[in-house]
DNA sequence: TCTAGATATTTGCATTTGCAAATATCTGGC
DNA sequence: GCCAGATATTTGCAAATGCAAATATCTAGA
């Protein structure tokens, strides 16, 4: 077998980590982090989501998310509400401050998208994304049967 | 802009994290972790590397690597040696136990490679890897100028 | 030779992370 | 209406992480 640098998981993590770190540094001055951005992006897509839903779509562990939301609430970015129909459920709503921050983060996220994909034409970019979705789905085959991931 | 699930960094991290977690679970019974595997793989490629070199090729922060190597030394997987020519430098050598573990991990890594790339033909797989290398390289454009990454 | 600045690694420390257990609430069956 | 098991979230805790400071050593120049 070849060198470390030819392994897919390695290449994947390396690229992902680098983008994540770089993005994180960029948004820190705005009081944001990559994870905060993910939550805001998910809520922008659909507001009032429950914790479990957010955890699944952001790929942030639900216990980590609880604490992240604590922080975001203190910053006034989001507000927790109990679902009156089912008191176990907590739904998250963006607050005005959160909308403001989202507006600032959006262009940064788009810029990262553009820079990361520099030199890719539209088709190549779409192929890459499709491949990444496929990879993710392929892992079902190895997942322990008792676990379910979104 | 589209939903979170159409952002490249998100797709990248999601796929990477899932593979990493799954691999980690699989090798835990052997007393290994993903990071341990990375170090062993790097040493398999070339033994006697220095810490900084290993940090660059594995993408593990050098301070994290120091502590990881502490652990690996305790497990008898590797041995630290001072470079006699330059006493600042520490070089790492695989120990017999490390070789044994590497032999066990190799087929697992190959299996993961295969499963992750299920449904990809050789050309598609190579394209994907090339794309990931390109992504990584593209990030140079955004990297703060004072920093240098391997 | 002595010193200032560079380089390599380690250590200190605060944050993030995720598993597992705890808590709260709901549902269906009795 | 009550209980057992399911579901949603939070909390406890220990490990991993990474930045910045500390330490050790080297190099080049005065």
mmCIF file of C-alpha atoms (C1' of nucleotides) in Angstrom:
data_model
loop_
_atom_site.group_PDB
_atom_site.id
_atom_site.type_symbol
_atom_site.label_atom_id
_atom_site.label_comp_id
_atom_site.label_asym_id
_atom_site.label_seq_id
_atom_site.Cartn_x
_atom_site.Cartn_y
_atom_site.Cartn_z
ATOM 1 C CA UNK A 1 0.000 0.000 0.000
ATOM 2 C CA UNK A 2 1.051 3.556 -0.756
ATOM 3 C CA UNK A 3 2.077 6.431 1.429
ATOM 4 C CA UNK A 4 -0.185 8.134 3.922
ATOM 5 C CA UNK A 5 -0.819 10.944 1.471
ATOM 6 C CA UNK A 6 -2.607 8.601 -0.898
ATOM 7 C CA UNK A 7 -5.222 7.464 1.595
ATOM 8 C CA UNK A 8 -8.606 8.949 1.069
ATOM 9 C CA UNK A 9 -9.541 9.468 4.730
ATOM 10 C CA UNK A 10 -6.292 11.285 5.238
ATOM 11 C CA UNK A 11 -6.799 13.581 2.259
ATOM 12 C CA UNK A 12 -10.338 14.192 3.356
ATOM 13 C CA UNK A 13 -9.458 15.137 6.896
ATOM 14 C CA UNK A 14 -6.525 17.210 5.864
ATOM 15 C CA UNK A 15 -8.518 19.327 3.439
ATOM 16 C CA UNK A 16 -11.478 19.566 5.779
ATOM 17 C CA UNK A 17 -9.401 20.528 8.770
ATOM 18 C CA UNK A 18 -7.546 23.173 6.889
ATOM 19 C CA UNK A 19 -10.645 24.845 5.569
ATOM 20 C CA UNK A 20 -12.283 24.624 8.960
ATOM 21 C CA UNK A 21 -9.326 26.170 10.756
ATOM 22 C CA UNK A 22 -8.975 28.930 8.254
ATOM 23 C CA UNK A 23 -12.655 29.750 8.315
ATOM 24 C CA UNK A 24 -12.617 29.704 12.087
ATOM 25 C CA UNK A 25 -9.798 32.202 12.261
ATOM 26 C CA UNK A 26 -11.583 34.462 9.841
ATOM 27 C CA UNK A 27 -14.861 34.599 11.723
ATOM 28 C CA UNK A 28 -13.430 34.755 15.238
ATOM 29 C CA UNK A 29 -13.243 38.585 15.144
ATOM 30 C CA UNK A 30 -16.992 38.582 14.546
ATOM 31 C CA UNK A 31 -17.491 36.497 17.670
ATOM 32 C CA UNK A 32 -18.357 33.442 15.634
ATOM 33 C CA UNK A 33 -16.978 29.963 15.099
ATOM 34 C CA UNK A 34 -17.445 27.392 12.411
ATOM 35 C CA UNK A 35 -19.992 25.542 14.521
ATOM 36 C CA UNK A 36 -21.931 28.688 15.264
ATOM 37 C CA UNK A 37 -22.042 29.341 11.555
ATOM 38 C CA UNK A 38 -23.359 25.855 10.922
ATOM 39 C CA UNK A 39 -26.175 26.291 13.383
ATOM 40 C CA UNK A 40 -27.085 29.685 11.982
ATOM 41 C CA UNK A 41 -26.973 28.320 8.446
ATOM 42 C CA UNK A 42 -29.234 25.447 9.421
ATOM 43 C CA UNK A 43 -31.678 27.833 11.063
ATOM 44 C CA UNK A 44 -31.571 30.126 8.084
ATOM 45 C CA UNK A 45 -32.655 27.197 6.013
ATOM 46 C CA UNK A 46 -35.496 26.525 8.401
ATOM 47 C CA UNK A 47 -36.124 28.285 11.670
ATOM 48 C CA UNK A 48 -37.512 26.685 14.789
ATOM 49 C CA UNK A 49 -35.740 23.365 14.486
ATOM 50 C CA UNK A 50 -35.379 21.038 17.416
ATOM 51 C CA UNK A 51 -32.038 20.111 18.926
ATOM 52 C CA UNK A 52 -31.959 16.614 17.527
ATOM 53 C CA UNK A 53 -32.774 17.846 14.070
ATOM 54 C CA UNK A 54 -30.038 20.464 14.274
ATOM 55 C CA UNK A 55 -27.600 17.889 15.524
ATOM 56 C CA UNK A 56 -28.338 15.648 12.553
ATOM 57 C CA UNK A 57 -28.127 18.326 9.914
ATOM 58 C CA UNK A 58 -25.042 20.049 11.299
ATOM 59 C CA UNK A 59 -23.258 16.833 12.259
ATOM 60 C CA UNK A 60 -22.605 18.310 15.689
ATOM 61 C CA UNK A 61 -23.081 15.836 18.521
ATOM 62 C CA UNK A 62 -26.223 16.650 20.409
ATOM 63 C CA UNK A 63 -24.432 17.073 23.725
ATOM 64 C CA UNK A 64 -21.948 19.427 22.131
ATOM 65 C CA UNK A 65 -24.826 21.244 20.520
ATOM 66 C CA UNK A 66 -26.535 21.765 23.878
ATOM 67 C CA UNK A 67 -23.489 23.589 25.143
ATOM 68 C CA UNK A 68 -22.981 25.459 21.914
ATOM 69 C CA UNK A 69 -26.559 26.691 22.088
ATOM 70 C CA UNK A 70 -25.942 27.794 25.690
ATOM 71 C CA UNK A 71 -23.196 30.013 24.364
ATOM 72 C CA UNK A 72 -25.260 31.241 21.450
ATOM 73 C CA UNK A 73 -28.118 32.121 23.738
ATOM 74 C CA UNK A 74 -25.810 34.138 25.974
ATOM 75 C CA UNK A 75 -24.645 35.990 22.897
ATOM 76 C CA UNK A 76 -28.234 36.665 21.983
ATOM 77 C CA UNK A 77 -27.971 34.828 18.676
ATOM 78 C CA UNK A 78 -30.774 32.350 19.243
ATOM 79 C CA UNK A 79 -33.558 31.610 21.679
ATOM 80 C CA UNK A 80 -34.643 28.248 23.021
ATOM 81 C CA UNK A 81 -38.324 27.526 23.292
ATOM 82 C CA UNK A 82 -40.131 24.512 24.622
ATOM 83 C CA UNK A 83 -42.490 22.947 22.168
ATOM 84 C CA UNK A 84 -45.892 23.356 23.844
ATOM 85 C CA UNK A 85 -47.174 20.252 22.097
ATOM 86 C CA UNK A 86 -44.337 18.107 23.423
ATOM 87 C CA UNK A 87 -42.472 19.411 26.407
ATOM 88 C CA UNK A 88 -39.488 17.178 25.794
ATOM 89 C CA UNK A 89 -38.712 19.067 22.658
ATOM 90 C CA UNK A 90 -36.687 22.250 22.504
ATOM 91 C CA UNK A 91 -36.905 24.315 19.354
ATOM 92 C CA UNK A 92 -34.411 26.971 18.398
ATOM 93 C CA UNK A 93 -35.238 30.336 16.902
ATOM 94 C CA UNK A 94 -32.854 32.866 15.491
ATOM 95 C CA UNK A 95 -32.789 36.148 17.354
ATOM 96 C CA UNK A 96 -32.202 39.549 15.716
ATOM 97 C CA UNK A 97 -28.557 39.452 16.693
ATOM 98 C CA UNK A 98 -28.301 36.060 15.055
ATOM 99 C CA UNK A 99 -29.765 37.379 11.836
ATOM 100 C CA UNK A 100 -27.259 40.221 11.885
ATOM 101 C CA UNK A 101 -24.395 37.800 12.341
ATOM 102 C CA UNK A 102 -25.694 35.481 9.634
ATOM 103 C CA UNK A 103 -25.708 38.379 7.204
ATOM 104 C CA UNK A 104 -22.057 39.003 7.972
ATOM 105 C CA UNK A 105 -21.087 35.347 7.733
ATOM 106 C CA UNK A 106 -22.811 34.539 4.477
ATOM 107 C CA UNK A 107 -20.398 36.407 2.208
ATOM 108 C CA UNK A 108 -17.456 34.900 4.054
ATOM 109 C CA UNK A 109 -18.823 31.401 3.567
ATOM 110 C CA UNK A 110 -19.366 32.092 -0.092
ATOM 111 C CA UNK A 111 -15.876 33.421 -0.456
ATOM 112 C CA UNK A 112 -14.487 30.257 1.121
ATOM 113 C CA UNK A 113 -16.528 28.180 -1.204
ATOM 114 C CA UNK A 114 -15.108 30.094 -4.121
ATOM 115 C CA UNK A 115 -11.516 29.996 -2.994
ATOM 116 C CA UNK A 116 -11.607 26.315 -2.088
ATOM 117 C CA UNK A 117 -12.984 25.524 -5.502
ATOM 118 C CA UNK A 118 -10.617 27.779 -7.384
ATOM 119 C CA UNK A 119 -9.780 26.191 -10.685
ATOM 120 C CA UNK A 120 -12.799 23.896 -10.624
ATOM 121 C CA UNK A 121 -15.430 24.472 -13.237
ATOM 122 C CA UNK A 122 -19.067 24.127 -12.273
ATOM 123 C CA UNK A 123 -19.250 20.521 -13.341
ATOM 124 C CA UNK A 124 -16.124 19.479 -11.487
ATOM 125 C CA UNK A 125 -17.389 21.211 -8.370
ATOM 126 C CA UNK A 126 -20.687 19.421 -8.576
ATOM 127 C CA UNK A 127 -18.944 16.118 -9.171
ATOM 128 C CA UNK A 128 -16.828 16.652 -6.089
ATOM 129 C CA UNK A 129 -19.827 17.414 -3.936
ATOM 130 C CA UNK A 130 -21.649 14.405 -5.294
ATOM 131 C CA UNK A 131 -18.629 12.254 -4.526
ATOM 132 C CA UNK A 132 -18.534 13.532 -0.946
ATOM 133 C CA UNK A 133 -22.191 12.739 -0.455
ATOM 134 C CA UNK A 134 -21.586 9.319 -1.868
ATOM 135 C CA UNK A 135 -18.648 8.711 0.451
ATOM 136 C CA UNK A 136 -20.764 9.643 3.396
ATOM 137 C CA UNK A 137 -23.521 7.312 2.302
ATOM 138 C CA UNK A 138 -21.074 4.508 1.619
ATOM 139 C CA UNK A 139 -20.087 4.473 5.251
ATOM 140 C CA UNK A 140 -23.472 3.008 6.096
ATOM 141 C CA UNK A 141 -21.967 -0.304 5.073
ATOM 142 C CA UNK A 142 -19.503 -0.197 7.964
ATOM 143 C CA UNK A 143 -21.619 1.497 10.566
ATOM 144 C CA UNK A 144 -22.423 -0.663 13.540
ATOM 145 C CA UNK A 145 -25.985 -1.838 12.998
ATOM 146 C CA UNK A 146 -27.292 -0.532 16.323
ATOM 147 C CA UNK A 147 -26.381 3.032 15.535
ATOM 148 C CA UNK A 148 -28.287 5.356 13.316
ATOM 149 C CA UNK A 149 -26.870 8.517 11.948
ATOM 150 C CA UNK A 150 -28.636 11.243 10.043
ATOM 151 C CA UNK B 1 -27.122 30.810 -1.200
ATOM 152 C CA UNK B 2 -28.250 27.230 -0.798
ATOM 153 C CA UNK B 3 -28.753 25.051 2.212
ATOM 154 C CA UNK B 4 -25.996 23.977 4.543
ATOM 155 C CA UNK B 5 -25.810 20.619 2.831
ATOM 156 C CA UNK B 6 -24.614 22.198 -0.383
ATOM 157 C CA UNK B 7 -21.562 23.857 1.167
ATOM 158 C CA UNK B 8 -18.336 22.170 0.341
ATOM 159 C CA UNK B 9 -16.657 22.593 3.741
ATOM 160 C CA UNK B 10 -19.678 21.055 5.351
ATOM 161 C CA UNK B 11 -19.738 18.053 3.042
ATOM 162 C CA UNK B 12 -16.034 17.650 3.498
ATOM 163 C CA UNK B 13 -16.139 17.684 7.260
ATOM 164 C CA UNK B 14 -19.164 15.477 7.433
ATOM 165 C CA UNK B 15 -17.662 12.762 5.285
ATOM 166 C CA UNK B 16 -14.262 13.055 6.943
ATOM 167 C CA UNK B 17 -15.662 12.953 10.445
ATOM 168 C CA UNK B 18 -17.793 9.946 9.733
ATOM 169 C CA UNK B 19 -14.981 7.918 8.282
ATOM 170 C CA UNK B 20 -12.677 8.968 11.091
ATOM 171 C CA UNK B 21 -15.155 8.013 13.796
ATOM 172 C CA UNK B 22 -15.925 4.695 12.215
ATOM 173 C CA UNK B 23 -12.280 3.839 11.719
ATOM 174 C CA UNK B 24 -11.528 4.866 15.271
ATOM 175 C CA UNK B 25 -14.177 2.552 16.658
ATOM 176 C CA UNK B 26 -12.860 -0.287 14.595
ATOM 177 C CA UNK B 27 -9.244 -0.011 15.729
ATOM 178 C CA UNK B 28 -9.917 0.757 19.373
ATOM 179 C CA UNK B 29 -9.986 -2.955 20.297
ATOM 180 C CA UNK B 30 -6.436 -3.162 18.957
ATOM 181 C CA UNK B 31 -5.365 -0.365 21.271
ATOM 182 C CA UNK B 32 -5.048 2.039 18.390
ATOM 183 C CA UNK B 33 -6.633 5.297 17.287
ATOM 184 C CA UNK B 34 -6.821 7.077 13.994
ATOM 185 C CA UNK B 35 -3.980 9.351 14.985
ATOM 186 C CA UNK B 36 -1.802 6.458 16.082
ATOM 187 C CA UNK B 37 -2.423 4.850 12.723
ATOM 188 C CA UNK B 38 -1.408 8.050 10.969
ATOM 189 C CA UNK B 39 1.859 8.221 12.814
ATOM 190 C CA UNK B 40 2.596 4.571 12.164
ATOM 191 C CA UNK B 41 1.712 4.979 8.501
ATOM 192 C CA UNK B 42 4.019 7.964 8.219
ATOM 193 C CA UNK B 43 6.839 6.046 9.870
ATOM 194 C CA UNK B 44 6.200 3.064 7.676
ATOM 195 C CA UNK B 45 6.731 5.323 4.730
ATOM 196 C CA UNK B 46 9.960 6.561 6.212
ATOM 197 C CA UNK B 47 11.335 5.682 9.630
ATOM 198 C CA UNK B 48 13.269 8.023 11.863
ATOM 199 C CA UNK B 49 11.338 11.168 11.108
ATOM 200 C CA UNK B 50 11.508 14.197 13.334
ATOM 201 C CA UNK B 51 8.528 15.524 15.249
ATOM 202 C CA UNK B 52 8.030 18.546 13.058
ATOM 203 C CA UNK B 53 8.148 16.435 9.943
ATOM 204 C CA UNK B 54 5.615 14.005 11.360
ATOM 205 C CA UNK B 55 3.406 16.862 12.409
ATOM 206 C CA UNK B 56 3.419 18.242 8.879
ATOM 207 C CA UNK B 57 2.774 14.975 7.119
ATOM 208 C CA UNK B 58 0.106 13.728 9.490
ATOM 209 C CA UNK B 59 -1.554 17.127 9.958
ATOM 210 C CA UNK B 60 -1.437 16.600 13.703
ATOM 211 C CA UNK B 61 -0.477 19.701 15.647
ATOM 212 C CA UNK B 62 3.011 19.347 16.992
ATOM 213 C CA UNK B 63 1.958 19.829 20.603
ATOM 214 C CA UNK B 64 -0.710 17.193 20.223
ATOM 215 C CA UNK B 65 1.825 14.977 18.561
ATOM 216 C CA UNK B 66 4.211 15.294 21.495
ATOM 217 C CA UNK B 67 1.578 13.897 23.806
ATOM 218 C CA UNK B 68 0.470 11.277 21.341
ATOM 219 C CA UNK B 69 4.051 10.075 21.060
ATOM 220 C CA UNK B 70 4.251 9.935 24.863
ATOM 221 C CA UNK B 71 1.384 7.498 24.752
ATOM 222 C CA UNK B 72 2.819 5.522 21.889
ATOM 223 C CA UNK B 73 6.137 5.223 23.670
ATOM 224 C CA UNK B 74 4.406 3.888 26.764
ATOM 225 C CA UNK B 75 2.688 1.324 24.583
ATOM 226 C CA UNK B 76 6.056 0.364 23.143
ATOM 227 C CA UNK B 77 5.026 1.313 19.611
ATOM 228 C CA UNK B 78 7.794 3.789 18.919
ATOM 229 C CA UNK B 79 11.006 5.096 20.443
ATOM 230 C CA UNK B 80 12.214 8.658 20.628
ATOM 231 C CA UNK B 81 15.861 9.387 19.927
ATOM 232 C CA UNK B 82 17.779 12.601 20.036
ATOM 233 C CA UNK B 83 19.524 13.441 16.822
ATOM 234 C CA UNK B 84 23.228 13.420 17.786
ATOM 235 C CA UNK B 85 23.989 15.949 15.079
ATOM 236 C CA UNK B 86 21.420 18.415 16.385
ATOM 237 C CA UNK B 87 20.271 17.937 19.935
ATOM 238 C CA UNK B 88 17.134 19.984 19.415
ATOM 239 C CA UNK B 89 15.800 17.371 17.118
ATOM 240 C CA UNK B 90 13.900 14.291 18.196
ATOM 241 C CA UNK B 91 13.529 11.479 15.725
ATOM 242 C CA UNK B 92 10.988 8.713 16.000
ATOM 243 C CA UNK B 93 11.604 5.064 15.260
ATOM 244 C CA UNK B 94 9.066 2.295 15.075
ATOM 245 C CA UNK B 95 9.520 -0.392 17.693
ATOM 246 C CA UNK B 96 8.727 -4.086 17.133
ATOM 247 C CA UNK B 97 5.369 -3.682 18.798
ATOM 248 C CA UNK B 98 4.651 -0.815 16.437
ATOM 249 C CA UNK B 99 5.466 -2.933 13.441
ATOM 250 C CA UNK B 100 3.145 -5.612 14.707
ATOM 251 C CA UNK B 101 0.340 -3.119 15.138
ATOM 252 C CA UNK B 102 0.971 -1.616 11.725
ATOM 253 C CA UNK B 103 0.580 -5.028 10.170
ATOM 254 C CA UNK B 104 -2.795 -5.364 11.817
ATOM 255 C CA UNK B 105 -3.938 -1.886 10.862
ATOM 256 C CA UNK B 106 -2.961 -1.984 7.222
ATOM 257 C CA UNK B 107 -5.720 -4.325 6.061
ATOM 258 C CA UNK B 108 -8.275 -2.332 8.022
ATOM 259 C CA UNK B 109 -7.162 0.886 6.382
ATOM 260 C CA UNK B 110 -7.361 -0.749 3.007
ATOM 261 C CA UNK B 111 -10.805 -2.038 3.715
ATOM 262 C CA UNK B 112 -11.956 1.431 4.677
ATOM 263 C CA UNK B 113 -10.489 2.807 1.529
ATOM 264 C CA UNK B 114 -12.431 0.239 -0.431
ATOM 265 C CA UNK B 115 -15.723 0.717 1.347
ATOM 266 C CA UNK B 116 -15.559 4.493 1.241
ATOM 267 C CA UNK B 117 -14.929 4.334 -2.476
ATOM 268 C CA UNK B 118 -17.552 1.737 -3.185
ATOM 269 C CA UNK B 119 -19.110 2.442 -6.533
ATOM 270 C CA UNK B 120 -16.218 4.603 -7.696
ATOM 271 C CA UNK B 121 -14.167 3.286 -10.555
ATOM 272 C CA UNK B 122 -10.413 3.775 -10.489
ATOM 273 C CA UNK B 123 -10.554 6.966 -12.470
ATOM 274 C CA UNK B 124 -13.260 8.533 -10.346
ATOM 275 C CA UNK B 125 -11.351 7.644 -7.213
ATOM 276 C CA UNK B 126 -8.206 9.236 -8.550
ATOM 277 C CA UNK B 127 -10.136 12.315 -9.596
ATOM 278 C CA UNK B 128 -11.556 12.654 -6.131
ATOM 279 C CA UNK B 129 -8.155 12.401 -4.510
ATOM 280 C CA UNK B 130 -6.735 14.896 -6.948
ATOM 281 C CA UNK B 131 -9.580 17.252 -6.149
ATOM 282 C CA UNK B 132 -8.916 16.956 -2.421
ATOM 283 C CA UNK B 133 -5.242 17.752 -2.917
ATOM 284 C CA UNK B 134 -6.219 20.696 -5.019
ATOM 285 C CA UNK B 135 -8.622 21.953 -2.372
ATOM 286 C CA UNK B 136 -5.938 21.758 0.216
ATOM 287 C CA UNK B 137 -3.524 23.649 -1.986
ATOM 288 C CA UNK B 138 -6.125 26.254 -2.846
ATOM 289 C CA UNK B 139 -6.344 27.245 0.776
ATOM 290 C CA UNK B 140 -2.905 28.792 0.495
ATOM 291 C CA UNK B 141 -4.667 31.755 -1.024
ATOM 292 C CA UNK B 142 -6.491 32.461 2.239
ATOM 293 C CA UNK B 143 -3.844 31.442 4.705
ATOM 294 C CA UNK B 144 -2.548 34.281 6.837
ATOM 295 C CA UNK B 145 0.791 35.226 5.301
ATOM 296 C CA UNK B 146 2.797 34.747 8.500
ATOM 297 C CA UNK B 147 1.861 31.150 8.819
ATOM 298 C CA UNK B 148 3.328 28.269 6.941
ATOM 299 C CA UNK B 149 1.748 24.890 6.761
ATOM 300 C CA UNK B 150 3.178 21.707 5.306
ATOM 301 C "C1'" DT C 1 33.977 33.469 22.463
ATOM 302 C "C1'" DC C 2 29.747 35.673 23.435
ATOM 303 C "C1'" DT C 3 25.317 37.073 22.070
ATOM 304 C "C1'" DA C 4 20.991 37.735 19.519
ATOM 305 C "C1'" DG C 5 17.902 35.579 16.982
ATOM 306 C "C1'" DA C 6 16.323 31.282 14.788
ATOM 307 C "C1'" DT C 7 14.674 26.576 15.183
ATOM 308 C "C1'" DA C 8 12.708 22.160 17.525
ATOM 309 C "C1'" DT C 9 10.200 20.356 21.015
ATOM 310 C "C1'" DT C 10 7.650 20.375 25.200
ATOM 311 C "C1'" DT C 11 4.578 22.232 28.710
ATOM 312 C "C1'" DG C 12 0.678 25.115 30.559
ATOM 313 C "C1'" DC C 13 -3.819 25.962 30.089
ATOM 314 C "C1'" DA C 14 -8.320 26.720 28.541
ATOM 315 C "C1'" DT C 15 -11.610 25.000 25.167
ATOM 316 C "C1'" DT C 16 -13.964 21.469 22.633
ATOM 317 C "C1'" DT C 17 -15.486 17.066 22.182
ATOM 318 C "C1'" DG C 18 -18.343 12.908 22.674
ATOM 319 C "C1'" DC C 19 -19.771 8.928 25.255
ATOM 320 C "C1'" DA C 20 -22.645 7.449 28.948
ATOM 321 C "C1'" DA C 21 -25.651 8.414 32.607
ATOM 322 C "C1'" DA C 22 -29.240 11.305 34.330
ATOM 323 C "C1'" DT C 23 -33.443 13.830 33.759
ATOM 324 C "C1'" DA C 24 -37.818 15.054 31.809
ATOM 325 C "C1'" DT C 25 -41.615 13.970 29.142
ATOM 326 C "C1'" DC C 26 -44.454 11.267 26.209
ATOM 327 C "C1'" DT C 27 -47.038 6.999 24.506
ATOM 328 C "C1'" DG C 28 -49.571 2.856 24.474
ATOM 329 C "C1'" DG C 29 -51.448 -0.897 27.009
ATOM 330 C "C1'" DC C 30 -53.648 -2.349 31.034
ATOM 331 C "C1'" DG D 1 -55.229 6.793 35.775
ATOM 332 C "C1'" DC D 2 -50.824 4.230 36.077
ATOM 333 C "C1'" DC D 3 -46.715 1.904 34.485
ATOM 334 C "C1'" DA D 4 -43.069 0.374 31.219
ATOM 335 C "C1'" DG D 5 -40.562 1.542 27.624
ATOM 336 C "C1'" DA D 6 -39.502 5.019 24.113
ATOM 337 C "C1'" DT D 7 -37.866 9.632 22.961
ATOM 338 C "C1'" DA D 8 -35.519 14.439 23.647
ATOM 339 C "C1'" DT D 9 -32.371 16.998 25.958
ATOM 340 C "C1'" DT D 10 -28.980 17.971 29.385
ATOM 341 C "C1'" DT D 11 -25.179 16.973 32.533
ATOM 342 C "C1'" DG D 12 -20.909 14.518 34.237
ATOM 343 C "C1'" DC D 13 -16.630 13.477 33.077
ATOM 344 C "C1'" DA D 14 -12.465 12.277 30.959
ATOM 345 C "C1'" DA D 15 -9.807 12.653 26.729
ATOM 346 C "C1'" DA D 16 -8.243 15.317 22.761
ATOM 347 C "C1'" DT D 17 -7.022 19.656 20.878
ATOM 348 C "C1'" DG D 18 -4.353 23.761 19.769
ATOM 349 C "C1'" DC D 19 -2.501 28.222 20.905
ATOM 350 C "C1'" DA D 20 0.988 30.564 23.422
ATOM 351 C "C1'" DA D 21 4.739 30.488 26.533
ATOM 352 C "C1'" DA D 22 8.724 28.034 28.122
ATOM 353 C "C1'" DT D 23 12.818 25.374 27.353
ATOM 354 C "C1'" DA D 24 16.737 23.642 24.900
ATOM 355 C "C1'" DT D 25 19.833 23.978 21.315
ATOM 356 C "C1'" DC D 26 21.867 25.796 17.280
ATOM 357 C "C1'" DT D 27 23.911 29.450 14.053
ATOM 358 C "C1'" DA D 28 25.964 33.483 12.440
ATOM 359 C "C1'" DG D 29 28.152 37.596 13.294
ATOM 360 C "C1'" DA D 30 30.654 40.988 16.212
#
